Coordinates of C-alpha atoms and ligand atoms in Angstrom, one line a residue:
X1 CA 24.9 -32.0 -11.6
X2 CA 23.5 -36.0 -11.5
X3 CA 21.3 -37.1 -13.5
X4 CA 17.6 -37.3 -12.3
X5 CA 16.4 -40.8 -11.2
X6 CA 13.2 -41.8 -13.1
X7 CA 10.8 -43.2 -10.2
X8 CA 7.3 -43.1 -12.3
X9 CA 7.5 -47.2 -12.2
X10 CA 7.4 -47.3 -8.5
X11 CA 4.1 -45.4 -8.5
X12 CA 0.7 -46.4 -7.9
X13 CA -2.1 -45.5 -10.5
X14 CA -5.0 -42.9 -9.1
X15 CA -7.3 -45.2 -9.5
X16 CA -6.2 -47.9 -7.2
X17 CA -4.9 -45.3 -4.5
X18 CA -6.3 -46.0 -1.3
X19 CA -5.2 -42.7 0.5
X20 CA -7.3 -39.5 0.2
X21 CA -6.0 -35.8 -0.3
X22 CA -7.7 -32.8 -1.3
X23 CA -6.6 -32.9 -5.0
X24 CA -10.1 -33.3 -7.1
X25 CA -11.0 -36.8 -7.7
X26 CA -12.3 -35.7 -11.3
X27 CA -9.7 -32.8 -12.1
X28 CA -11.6 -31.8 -15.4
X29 CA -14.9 -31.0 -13.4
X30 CA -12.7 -28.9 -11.5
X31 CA -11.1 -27.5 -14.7
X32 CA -14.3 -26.3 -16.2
X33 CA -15.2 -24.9 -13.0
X34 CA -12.0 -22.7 -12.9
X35 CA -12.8 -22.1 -16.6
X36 CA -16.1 -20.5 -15.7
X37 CA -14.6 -18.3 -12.4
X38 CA -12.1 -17.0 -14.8
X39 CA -14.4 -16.1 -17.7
X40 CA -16.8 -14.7 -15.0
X41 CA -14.0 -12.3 -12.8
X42 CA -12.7 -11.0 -16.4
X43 CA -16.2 -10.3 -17.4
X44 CA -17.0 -8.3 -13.8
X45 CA -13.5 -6.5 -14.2
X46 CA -14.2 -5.5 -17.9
X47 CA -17.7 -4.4 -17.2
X48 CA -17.1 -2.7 -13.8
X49 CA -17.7 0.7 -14.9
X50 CA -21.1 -0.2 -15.7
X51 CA -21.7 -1.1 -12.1
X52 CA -22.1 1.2 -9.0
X53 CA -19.2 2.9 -7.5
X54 CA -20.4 1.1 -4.0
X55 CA -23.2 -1.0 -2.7
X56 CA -23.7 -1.5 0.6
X57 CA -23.7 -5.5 2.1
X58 CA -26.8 -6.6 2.1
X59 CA -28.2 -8.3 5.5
X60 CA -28.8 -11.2 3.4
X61 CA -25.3 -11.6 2.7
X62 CA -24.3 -10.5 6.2
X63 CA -26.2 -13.6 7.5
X64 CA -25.0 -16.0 5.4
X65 CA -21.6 -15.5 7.2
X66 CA -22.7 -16.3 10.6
X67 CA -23.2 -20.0 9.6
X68 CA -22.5 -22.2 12.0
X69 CA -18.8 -24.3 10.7
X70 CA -19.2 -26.8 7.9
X71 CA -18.3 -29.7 9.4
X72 CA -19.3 -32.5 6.1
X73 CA -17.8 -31.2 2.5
X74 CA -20.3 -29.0 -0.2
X75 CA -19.9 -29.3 -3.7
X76 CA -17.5 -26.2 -5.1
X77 CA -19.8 -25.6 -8.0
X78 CA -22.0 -24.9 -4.8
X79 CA -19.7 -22.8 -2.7
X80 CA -18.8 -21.0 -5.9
X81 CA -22.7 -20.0 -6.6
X82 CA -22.6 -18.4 -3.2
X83 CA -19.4 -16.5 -3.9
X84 CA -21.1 -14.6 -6.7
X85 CA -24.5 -14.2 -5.0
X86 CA -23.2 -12.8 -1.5
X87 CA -19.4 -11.8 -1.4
X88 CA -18.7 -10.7 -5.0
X89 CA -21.7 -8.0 -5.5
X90 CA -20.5 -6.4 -2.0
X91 CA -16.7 -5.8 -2.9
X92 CA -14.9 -3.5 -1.7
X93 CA -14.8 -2.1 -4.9
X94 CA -11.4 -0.3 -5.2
X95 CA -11.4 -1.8 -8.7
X96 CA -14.1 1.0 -9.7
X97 CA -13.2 4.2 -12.1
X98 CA -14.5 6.5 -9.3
X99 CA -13.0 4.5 -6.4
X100 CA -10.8 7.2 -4.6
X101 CA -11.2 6.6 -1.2
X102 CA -8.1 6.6 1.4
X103 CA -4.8 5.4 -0.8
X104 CA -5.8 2.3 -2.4
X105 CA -4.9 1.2 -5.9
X106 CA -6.9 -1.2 -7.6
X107 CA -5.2 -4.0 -9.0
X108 CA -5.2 -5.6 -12.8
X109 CA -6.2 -8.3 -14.4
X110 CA -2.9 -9.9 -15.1
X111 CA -2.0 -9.1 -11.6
X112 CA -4.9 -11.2 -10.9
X113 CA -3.9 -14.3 -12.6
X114 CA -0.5 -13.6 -11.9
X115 CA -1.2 -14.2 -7.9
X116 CA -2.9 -17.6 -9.6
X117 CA 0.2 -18.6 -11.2
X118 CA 2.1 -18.1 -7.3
X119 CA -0.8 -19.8 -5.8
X120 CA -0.7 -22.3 -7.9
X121 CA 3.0 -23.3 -7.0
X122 CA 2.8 -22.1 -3.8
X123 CA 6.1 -21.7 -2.8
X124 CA 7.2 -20.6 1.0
X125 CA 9.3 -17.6 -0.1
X126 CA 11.2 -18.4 3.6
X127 CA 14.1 -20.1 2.7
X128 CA 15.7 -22.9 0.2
X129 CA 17.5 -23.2 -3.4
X130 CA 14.2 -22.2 -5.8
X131 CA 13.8 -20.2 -8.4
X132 CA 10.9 -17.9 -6.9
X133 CA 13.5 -17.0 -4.5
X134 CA 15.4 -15.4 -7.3
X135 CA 12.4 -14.2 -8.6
X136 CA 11.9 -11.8 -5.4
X137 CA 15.5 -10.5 -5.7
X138 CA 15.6 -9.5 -9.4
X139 CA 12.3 -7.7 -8.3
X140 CA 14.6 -6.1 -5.5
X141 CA 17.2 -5.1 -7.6
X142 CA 14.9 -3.5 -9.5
X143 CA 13.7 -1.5 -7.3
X144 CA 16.8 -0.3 -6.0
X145 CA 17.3 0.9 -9.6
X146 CA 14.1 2.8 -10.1
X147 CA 14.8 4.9 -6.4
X148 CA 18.4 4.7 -6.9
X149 CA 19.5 2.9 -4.3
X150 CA 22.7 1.2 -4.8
X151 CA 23.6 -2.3 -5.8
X152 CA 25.0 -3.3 -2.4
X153 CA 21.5 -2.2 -0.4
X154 CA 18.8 -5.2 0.7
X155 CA 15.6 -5.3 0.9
X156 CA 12.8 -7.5 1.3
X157 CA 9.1 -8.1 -0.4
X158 CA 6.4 -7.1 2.8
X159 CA 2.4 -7.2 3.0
X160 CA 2.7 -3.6 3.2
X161 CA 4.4 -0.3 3.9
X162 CA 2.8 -0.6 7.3
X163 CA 5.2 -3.7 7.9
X164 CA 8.1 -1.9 5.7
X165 CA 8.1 0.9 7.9
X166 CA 8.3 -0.9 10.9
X167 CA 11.1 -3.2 9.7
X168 CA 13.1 -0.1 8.4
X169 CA 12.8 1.4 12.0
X170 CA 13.6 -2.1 13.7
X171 CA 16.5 -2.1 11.7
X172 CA 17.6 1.7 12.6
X173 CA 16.7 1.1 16.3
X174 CA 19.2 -2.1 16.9
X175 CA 22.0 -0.2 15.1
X176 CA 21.9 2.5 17.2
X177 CA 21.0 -0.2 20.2
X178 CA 24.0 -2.6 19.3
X179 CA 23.3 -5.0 21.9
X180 CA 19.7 -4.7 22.4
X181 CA 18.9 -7.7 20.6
X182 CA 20.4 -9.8 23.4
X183 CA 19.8 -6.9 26.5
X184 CA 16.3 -5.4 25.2
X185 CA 16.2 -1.5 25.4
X186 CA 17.5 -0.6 28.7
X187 CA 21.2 -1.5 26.7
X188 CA 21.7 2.1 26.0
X189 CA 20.4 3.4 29.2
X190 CA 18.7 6.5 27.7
X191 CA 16.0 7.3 25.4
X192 CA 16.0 6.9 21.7
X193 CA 14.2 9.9 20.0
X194 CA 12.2 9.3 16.3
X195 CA 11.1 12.8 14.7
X196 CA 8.5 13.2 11.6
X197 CA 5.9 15.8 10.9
X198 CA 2.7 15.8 12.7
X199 CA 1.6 14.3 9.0
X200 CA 3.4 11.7 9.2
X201 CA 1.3 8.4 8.8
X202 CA -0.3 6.6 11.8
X203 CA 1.5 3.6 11.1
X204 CA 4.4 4.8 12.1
X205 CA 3.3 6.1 15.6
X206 CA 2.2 2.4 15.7
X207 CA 5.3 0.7 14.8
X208 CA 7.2 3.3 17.2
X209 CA 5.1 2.0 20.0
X210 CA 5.3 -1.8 19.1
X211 CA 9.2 -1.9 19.0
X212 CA 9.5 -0.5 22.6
X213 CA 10.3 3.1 22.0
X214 CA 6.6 4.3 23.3
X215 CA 4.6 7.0 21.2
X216 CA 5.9 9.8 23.0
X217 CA 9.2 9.6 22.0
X218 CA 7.6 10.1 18.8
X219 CA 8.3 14.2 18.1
X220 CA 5.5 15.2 16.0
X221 CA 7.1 18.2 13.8
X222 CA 4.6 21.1 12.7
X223 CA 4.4 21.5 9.6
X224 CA 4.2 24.7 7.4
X225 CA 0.9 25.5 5.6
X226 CA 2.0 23.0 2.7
X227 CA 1.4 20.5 5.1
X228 CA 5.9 19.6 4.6
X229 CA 7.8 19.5 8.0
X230 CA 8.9 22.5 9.1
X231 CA 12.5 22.3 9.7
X232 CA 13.3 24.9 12.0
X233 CA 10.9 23.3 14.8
X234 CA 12.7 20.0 13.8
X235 CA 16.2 21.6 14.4
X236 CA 15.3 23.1 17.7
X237 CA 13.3 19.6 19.2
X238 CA 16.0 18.2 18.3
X239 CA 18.5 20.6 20.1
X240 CA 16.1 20.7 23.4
X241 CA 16.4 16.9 23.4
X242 CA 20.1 16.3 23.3
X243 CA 20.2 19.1 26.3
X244 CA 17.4 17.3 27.8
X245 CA 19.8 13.9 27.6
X246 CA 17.5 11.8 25.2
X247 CA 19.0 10.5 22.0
X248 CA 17.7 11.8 18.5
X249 CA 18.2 8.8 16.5
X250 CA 15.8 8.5 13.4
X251 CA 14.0 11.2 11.2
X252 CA 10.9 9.9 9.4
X253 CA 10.6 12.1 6.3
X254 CA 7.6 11.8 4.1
X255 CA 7.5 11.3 0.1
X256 CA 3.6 12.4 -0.2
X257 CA 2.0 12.4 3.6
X258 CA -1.4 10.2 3.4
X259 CA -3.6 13.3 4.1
X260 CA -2.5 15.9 1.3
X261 CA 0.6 14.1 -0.6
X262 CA 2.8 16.9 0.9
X263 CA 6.7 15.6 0.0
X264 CA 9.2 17.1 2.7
X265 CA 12.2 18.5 1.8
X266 CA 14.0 15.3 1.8
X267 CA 17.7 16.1 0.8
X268 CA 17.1 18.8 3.8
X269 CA 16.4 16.0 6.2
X270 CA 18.8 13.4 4.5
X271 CA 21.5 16.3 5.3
X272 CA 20.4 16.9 8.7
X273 CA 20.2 13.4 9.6
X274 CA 23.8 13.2 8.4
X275 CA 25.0 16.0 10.2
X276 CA 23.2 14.6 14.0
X277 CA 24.5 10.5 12.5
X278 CA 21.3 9.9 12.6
X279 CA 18.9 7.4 10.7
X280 CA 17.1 8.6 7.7
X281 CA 13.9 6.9 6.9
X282 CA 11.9 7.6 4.3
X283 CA 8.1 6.1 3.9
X284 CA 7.2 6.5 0.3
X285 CA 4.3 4.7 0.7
X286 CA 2.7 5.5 -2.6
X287 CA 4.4 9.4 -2.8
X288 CA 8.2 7.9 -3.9
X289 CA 6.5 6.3 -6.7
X290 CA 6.7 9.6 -9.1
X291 CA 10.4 9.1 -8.7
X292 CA 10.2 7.1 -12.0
X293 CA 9.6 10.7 -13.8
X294 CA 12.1 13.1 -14.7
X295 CA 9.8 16.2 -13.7
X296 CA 10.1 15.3 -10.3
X297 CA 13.7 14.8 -9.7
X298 CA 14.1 18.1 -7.8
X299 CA 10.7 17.3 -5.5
X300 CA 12.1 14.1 -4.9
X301 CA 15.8 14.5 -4.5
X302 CA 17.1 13.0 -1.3
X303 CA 15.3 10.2 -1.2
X304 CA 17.6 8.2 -2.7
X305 CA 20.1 9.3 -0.2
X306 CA 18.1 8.0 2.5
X307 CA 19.2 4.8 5.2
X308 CA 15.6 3.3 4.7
X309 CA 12.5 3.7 1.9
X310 CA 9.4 1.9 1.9
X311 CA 6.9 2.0 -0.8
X312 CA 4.0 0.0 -2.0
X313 CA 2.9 -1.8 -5.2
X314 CA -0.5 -2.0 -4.0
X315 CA -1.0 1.8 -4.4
X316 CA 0.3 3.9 -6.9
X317 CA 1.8 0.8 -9.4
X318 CA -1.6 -0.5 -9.4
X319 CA -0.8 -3.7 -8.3
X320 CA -2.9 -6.6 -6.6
X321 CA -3.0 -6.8 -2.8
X322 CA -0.6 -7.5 -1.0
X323 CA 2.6 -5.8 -2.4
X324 CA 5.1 -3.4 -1.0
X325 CA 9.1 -3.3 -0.1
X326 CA 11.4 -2.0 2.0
X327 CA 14.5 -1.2 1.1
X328 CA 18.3 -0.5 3.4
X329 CA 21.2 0.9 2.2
X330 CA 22.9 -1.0 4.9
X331 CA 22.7 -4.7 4.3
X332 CA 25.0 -6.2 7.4
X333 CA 22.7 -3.6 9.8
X334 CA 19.3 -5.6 8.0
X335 CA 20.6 -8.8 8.6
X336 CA 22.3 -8.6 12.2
X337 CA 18.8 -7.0 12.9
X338 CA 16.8 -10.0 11.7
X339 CA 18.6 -13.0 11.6
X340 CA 19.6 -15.6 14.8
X341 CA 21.5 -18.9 13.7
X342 CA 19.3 -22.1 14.3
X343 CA 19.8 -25.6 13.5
X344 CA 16.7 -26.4 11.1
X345 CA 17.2 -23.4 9.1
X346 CA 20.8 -24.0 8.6
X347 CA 22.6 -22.9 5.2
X348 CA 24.0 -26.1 3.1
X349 CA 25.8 -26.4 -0.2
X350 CA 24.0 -28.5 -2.3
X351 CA 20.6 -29.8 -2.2
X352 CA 17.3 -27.8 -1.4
X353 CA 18.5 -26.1 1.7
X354 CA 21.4 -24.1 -0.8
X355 CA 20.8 -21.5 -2.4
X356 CA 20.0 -17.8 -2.0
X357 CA 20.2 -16.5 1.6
X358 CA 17.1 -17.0 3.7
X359 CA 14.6 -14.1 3.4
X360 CA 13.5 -14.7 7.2
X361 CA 17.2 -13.0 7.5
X362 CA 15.7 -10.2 6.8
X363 CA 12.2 -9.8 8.1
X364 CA 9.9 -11.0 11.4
X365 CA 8.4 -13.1 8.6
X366 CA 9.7 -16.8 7.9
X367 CA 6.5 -18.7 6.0
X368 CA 5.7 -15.9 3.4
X369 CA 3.7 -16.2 -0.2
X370 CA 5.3 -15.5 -3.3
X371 CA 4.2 -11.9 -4.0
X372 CA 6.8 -11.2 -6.0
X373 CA 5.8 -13.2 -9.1
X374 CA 2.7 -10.8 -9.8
X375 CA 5.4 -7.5 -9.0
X376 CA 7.6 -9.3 -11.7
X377 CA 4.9 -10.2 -14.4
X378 CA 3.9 -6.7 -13.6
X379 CA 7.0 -4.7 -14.7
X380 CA 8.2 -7.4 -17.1
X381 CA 5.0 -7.1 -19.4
X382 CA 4.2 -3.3 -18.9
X383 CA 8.0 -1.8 -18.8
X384 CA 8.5 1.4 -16.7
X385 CA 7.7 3.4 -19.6
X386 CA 3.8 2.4 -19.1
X387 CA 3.9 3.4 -15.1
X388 CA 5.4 7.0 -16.3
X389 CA 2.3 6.8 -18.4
X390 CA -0.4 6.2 -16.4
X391 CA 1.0 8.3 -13.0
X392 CA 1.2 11.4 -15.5
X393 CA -2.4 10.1 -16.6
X394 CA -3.3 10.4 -13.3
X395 CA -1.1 13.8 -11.9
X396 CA -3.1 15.4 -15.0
X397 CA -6.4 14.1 -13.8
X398 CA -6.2 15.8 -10.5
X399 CA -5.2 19.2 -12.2
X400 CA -8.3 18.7 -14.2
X401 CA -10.1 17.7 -11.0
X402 CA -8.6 20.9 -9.4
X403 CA -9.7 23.5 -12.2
X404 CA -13.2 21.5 -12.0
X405 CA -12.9 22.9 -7.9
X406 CA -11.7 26.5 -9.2
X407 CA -14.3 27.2 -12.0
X408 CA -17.0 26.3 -9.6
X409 CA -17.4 29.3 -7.1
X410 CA -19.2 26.5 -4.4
X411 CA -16.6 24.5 -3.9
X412 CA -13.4 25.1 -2.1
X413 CA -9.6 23.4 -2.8
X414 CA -8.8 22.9 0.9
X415 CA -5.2 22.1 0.6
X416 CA -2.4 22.2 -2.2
X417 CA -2.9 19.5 -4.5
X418 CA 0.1 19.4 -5.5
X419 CA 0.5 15.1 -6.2
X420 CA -2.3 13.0 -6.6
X421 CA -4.4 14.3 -3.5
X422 CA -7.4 16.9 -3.7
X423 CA -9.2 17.9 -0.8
X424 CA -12.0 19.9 -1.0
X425 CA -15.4 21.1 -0.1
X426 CA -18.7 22.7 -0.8
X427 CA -19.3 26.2 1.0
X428 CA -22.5 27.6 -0.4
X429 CA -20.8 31.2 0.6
X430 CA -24.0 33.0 0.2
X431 CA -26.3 30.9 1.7
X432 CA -25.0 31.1 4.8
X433 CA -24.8 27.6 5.5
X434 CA -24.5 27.0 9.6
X435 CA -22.2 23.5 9.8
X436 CA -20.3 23.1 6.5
X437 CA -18.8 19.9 8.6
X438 CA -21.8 18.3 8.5
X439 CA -23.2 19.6 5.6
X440 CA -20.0 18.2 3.8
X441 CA -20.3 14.6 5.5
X442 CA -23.8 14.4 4.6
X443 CA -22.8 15.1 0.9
X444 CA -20.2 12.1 1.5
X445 CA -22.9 9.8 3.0
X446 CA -25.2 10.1 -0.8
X447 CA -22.0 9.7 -2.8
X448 CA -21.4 6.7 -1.3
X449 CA -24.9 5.3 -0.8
X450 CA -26.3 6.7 -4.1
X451 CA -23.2 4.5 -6.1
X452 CA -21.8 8.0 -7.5
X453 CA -18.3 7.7 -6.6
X454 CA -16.3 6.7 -3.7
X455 CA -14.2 9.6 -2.3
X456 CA -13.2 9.3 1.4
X457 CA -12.2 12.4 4.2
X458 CA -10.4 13.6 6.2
X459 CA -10.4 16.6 8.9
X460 CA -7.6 19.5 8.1
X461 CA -7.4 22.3 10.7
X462 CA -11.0 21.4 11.9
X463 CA -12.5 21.0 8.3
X464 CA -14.0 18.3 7.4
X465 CA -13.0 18.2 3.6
X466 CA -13.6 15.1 0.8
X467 CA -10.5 14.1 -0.1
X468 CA -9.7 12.4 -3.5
X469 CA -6.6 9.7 -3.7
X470 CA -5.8 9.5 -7.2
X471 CA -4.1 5.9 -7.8
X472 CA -6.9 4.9 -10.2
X473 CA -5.4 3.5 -13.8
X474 CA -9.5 3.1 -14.6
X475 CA -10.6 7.0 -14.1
X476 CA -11.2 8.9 -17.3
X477 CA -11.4 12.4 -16.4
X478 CA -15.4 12.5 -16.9
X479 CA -15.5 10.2 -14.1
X480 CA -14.1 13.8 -12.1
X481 CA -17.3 15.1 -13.8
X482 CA -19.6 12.7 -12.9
X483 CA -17.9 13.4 -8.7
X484 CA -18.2 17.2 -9.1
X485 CA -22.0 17.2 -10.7
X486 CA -22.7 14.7 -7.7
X487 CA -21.3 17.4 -5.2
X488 CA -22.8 19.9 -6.4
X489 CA -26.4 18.5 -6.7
X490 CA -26.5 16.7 -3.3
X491 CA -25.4 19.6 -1.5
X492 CA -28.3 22.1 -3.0
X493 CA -30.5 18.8 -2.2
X494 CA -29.4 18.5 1.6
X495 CA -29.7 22.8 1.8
X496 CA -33.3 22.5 0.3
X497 CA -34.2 19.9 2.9
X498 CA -33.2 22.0 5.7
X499 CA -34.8 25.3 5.0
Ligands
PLP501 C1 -1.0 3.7 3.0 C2 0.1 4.3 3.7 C3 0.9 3.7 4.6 C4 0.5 2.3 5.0 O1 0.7 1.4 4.0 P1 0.0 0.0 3.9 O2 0.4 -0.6 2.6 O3 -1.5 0.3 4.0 O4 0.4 -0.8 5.1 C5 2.0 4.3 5.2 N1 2.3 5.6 4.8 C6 1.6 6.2 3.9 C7 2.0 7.6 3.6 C8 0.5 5.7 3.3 O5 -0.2 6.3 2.4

C-alpha cells in the first residue's frame, strides 16, 4: 500500500479561513453543550421509572411546532432549552417499565450513544471500500448464525421488518417472474398467488399491493383457535387455485403473529412450500427472536429452512430505532432482484470505490445510515448469553402476568399467551355489565391518561381485549401488579359511575 502524503503544510489555519461551514466556530462551547445533553438523557433514562407511564402533549408544546420556518440562526444552548421543555416531556415513552403497547422495544442507553458514535461518522452505508461496510456484514453473518441460516445466504440491514418483508417478497416475486424486471408483471401472463393466515401482519397485505400483485391475491388462511394457520384450508386454496389457473408462488408463515404471538407450524409450511416449489417466507418480526433459546427449538423448527426471514432489532433485542434485517438463502436471486449495472456506481479495484459489494445491490435503498454499528456494539458488549437472559426474563413475566389474569375471577385471558403476548379483559360476570367493549376501552382510556401503564388493544372475534407486548428489558414483574390493580380499580370506578 503507498505511503500516505502528509498535506497539513498546505492548509490554512481556522482562524484566517474566509469560507463558512456549519462546524462550530468555538467547538468547546459546543463540547460542554453535548456534555450537558448527555448527562441530562442518561439522567431521564436512569430515572424514567419515576415518571408517568404517558403524558399527553401539551397544546403548549403542540403550538410551538406550528412556527413559522426559521429563516436567521438561534443559539443551540437555545434550541436545546426548547427540546427539554416541549418535545422531551411528551415522548413517546416506549422507554417506560410499563410501556407495552403494540410491539415496540425500547432501546438502551449504549444503543443510544452507539447511534452517536454512527452519526458522528456518518458514513453512507451505499457503497465504497470502508470499514462500516464490514461492520454491517459481520452483523449479517451473525445473524445468519443465530437463525441458522447458512454461510452462503445474504442479507441486508433495513429500517424495519415492514421494509424486510417487502424486500424478501420482491425478491421471491422476480424469481418466480424471471423477466419481469425488464417486462413488468404481465411477463408470466397469469396470476402470482401469496398465502398467510388471516393473522398475518398488515404489512404484508401492503407490500403485496405495492409490488403489483394487488391485495386480493393475498389468500388470507383461517386460522385454528390458536390463532396458527390452519393448514388444511391452506392445502385446499391452494389446490382451488392451481385448478382455477393462478399461480401459488409464496407462503407467508408467521414466527409470533402481531396480535397473539401465535408461531405457525413452520417446518409444516417450509415442507409444503417445497413440495408446490414455492417461496417460503418467514416474518419473524420480533416472534423468531426466541430462536436464540434451546426450549423453543421444536416451536421454532423450520424457520431456519425457510427462502426468506425478517426480524427486527428494534423489538425483542431491545435495540434503538431503527434496526431490523432481512435475510435470503438465495444470494444470486437477491442480487439479480436488486441490482442494475450503472456507470457512477461502478466496482474498481483499488481506491474508495473497492471494496465490499454495494449494499444498494441488495435493497431499493442506495444512501442508507450506518445502523449496524449500534446492532454491533449491542451484541459485542452484551453476548447472546444476556438476550437468552432477558427474553426468558420476559417469557416468565407474562406467565406471571397470566396467573395475575387467572387468580382474579374479573378478568378474562382472551387468547393463549403462549410467547410474549396477553390479551385480556375485565368481565364483571355478576354484574351484568351491558358493553364489556366499551367498558374495556374506557378502562384503556384511564390507564393511559392516568400515567398507569401503557398497554394497547386489539379486537379478537369481536372483543375488544387489552393486549400486553412484552419486549420490555425495564419491567419488574410488580410493574404487572401495578397494570392489574389499575384494571381492576378503574373498571369498578367506570361501573360505579354508570349505575
Ligand atoms: C412489528 C411487526 C411488523 C412490522 O415491523 P416494523 O419494524 O414495524 O416495520 C411486521 N410483522 C410483525 C409480526 C410485527 O410484529
Amino acid at each position: 500500500m503507498p505511503a500516505l502524503h502528509k498535506i497539513e503544510e498546505m492548509q490554512t489555519p481556522a482562524a484566517i479561513a474566509t469560507e463558512t461551514s456549519l462546524d462550530p466556530k468555538d467547538w468547546k462551547e459546543l463540547k460542554n453543550l453535548a456534555h450537558e445533553m448527555v448527562d441530562d438523557m442518561f439522567a431521564y433514562l436512569e430515572d424514567i421509572r419515576k415518571e408517568p407511564a404517558w403524558r399527553a402533549p401539551s397544546l403548549f408544546a403542540k403550538e410551538k411546532l406550528r412556527e413559522p420556518l426559521p429563516v436567521k440562526s438561534t443559539a443551540a444552548e437555545e434550541v436545546y432549552q426548547e427540546f427539554k421543555e416541549n418535545i422531551l416531556p411528551f415522548n413517546l415513552n416506549n422507554i417506560h417499565p410499563r410501556f407495552w403497547a403494540w410491539v415496540q422495544g425500547g432501546g438502551t442507553p449504549l444503543g443510544m450513544i452507539a447511534d452517536m458514535l454512527a452519526s458522528g461518522m456518518n458514513p453512507n452505508m451505499a457503497i465504497g471500500n470502508h470499514i462500516p461496510m464490514y461492520v454491517e456484514l459481520q452483523v449479517i453473518d451473525w445473524c445468519k448464525q443465530i437463525f441458522g441460516f447458512p454461510a452462503e445466504a445474504s442479507g441486508i440491514i433495513q429500517s424495519g421488518a415492514s421494509m424486510a418483508n417487502i424486500t424478501a417478497l420482491i425478491v421471491a416475486r422476480n424469481t418466480f417472474l424471471d423477466n419481469c424486471k425488464q417486462r413488468g408483471l404481465t411477463a408470466l401472463g397469469k396470476q402470482l398467488i401469496v398465502y398467510g393466515s388471516e393473522e398475518t401482519h398488515n404489512c404484508l397485505l401492503k407490500a403485496v399491493e405495492v409490488i403489483g400483485l394487488g391485495s386480493e391475491h393475498f389468500r388470507k388462511i383461517k386460522v385454528n383457535d390458536d390463532y396458527t394457520i390452519n393448514i388444511k384450508s391452506l392445502l385446499e386454496q391452494i389446490e382451488a387455485d392451481k385448478i382455477n389457473g393462478f399461480v401459488p408462488f409464496c407462503i407467508v408463515g408467521n414466527a409470533g403473529t402481531v396480535n397473539t404471538g401465535a408461531i405457525d407450524d413452520l417446518s409444516l409450511l417450509t415442507a409444503i412450500a417445497k413440495k408446490e416449489k414455492m417461496w417460503f417466507h418467514v416474518d419473524g418480526a420480533f416472534g423468531a427472536i426466541p430462536k436464540i433459546l434451546p426450549e423453543f427449538e421444536k416451536q421454532l423448527k423450520g424457520l431456519e429452512d425457510a427462502d426468506s426471514l425478517s426480524f427486527d432489532f428494534h423489538k425483542w433485542m431491545y435495540m434503538n430505532y431503527e434496526a431490523a434485517c432481512v435475510l435470503i438463502r438465495n444470494k444470486t436471486a437477491h442480487k439479480k432482484a436488486f441490482s442494475t449495472p450503472v456507470n457512477y456506481l461502478m466496482q474498481h479495484d483499488r481506491g474508495l470505490s473497492s471494496g465490499p459489494e454495494s449494499f444498494s445491490d441488495y435493497g431499493m435503498e442506495l444512501s442508507r445510515g450506518f445502523k449496524s454499528l449500534k446492532i454491533w456494539m449491542s451484541l459485542k458488549t452484551y453476548g447472546l448469553d444476556k438476550y437468552r437472559e432477558l427474553v426468558r426474563q420476559n417469557l416468565e413475566q407474562v406467565k406471571y402476568l397470566v396467573e395475575l389474569i387467572d387468580e382474579n375471577k374479573e378478568l378474562e385471558l382472551m387468547a393463549p399467551a403462549e410467547l410474549n403476548i396477553a390479551c385480556f379483559r375485565f368481565n364483571p360476570f355478576s354484574k351484568h355489565h351491558k358493553d364489556l367493549n366499551s367498558l374495556n376501552k374506557e378502562i384503556l382510556m384511564r390507564l393511559h391518561e392516568q400515567g398507569i401503564a401503557t398497554p394497547s388493544y386489539t379486537i379478537l372475534k369481536g372483543n375488544y381485549v387489552i393486549r400486553v407486548a412484552h419486549t420490555n428489558h425495564r419491567t419488574r414483574k410488580e410493574d404487572f401488579d401495578i397494570l392489574i390493580n389499575g384494571v381492576i380499580r378503574l373498571g369498578h370506578a367506570i361501573i360505579n359511575e354508570d349505575v
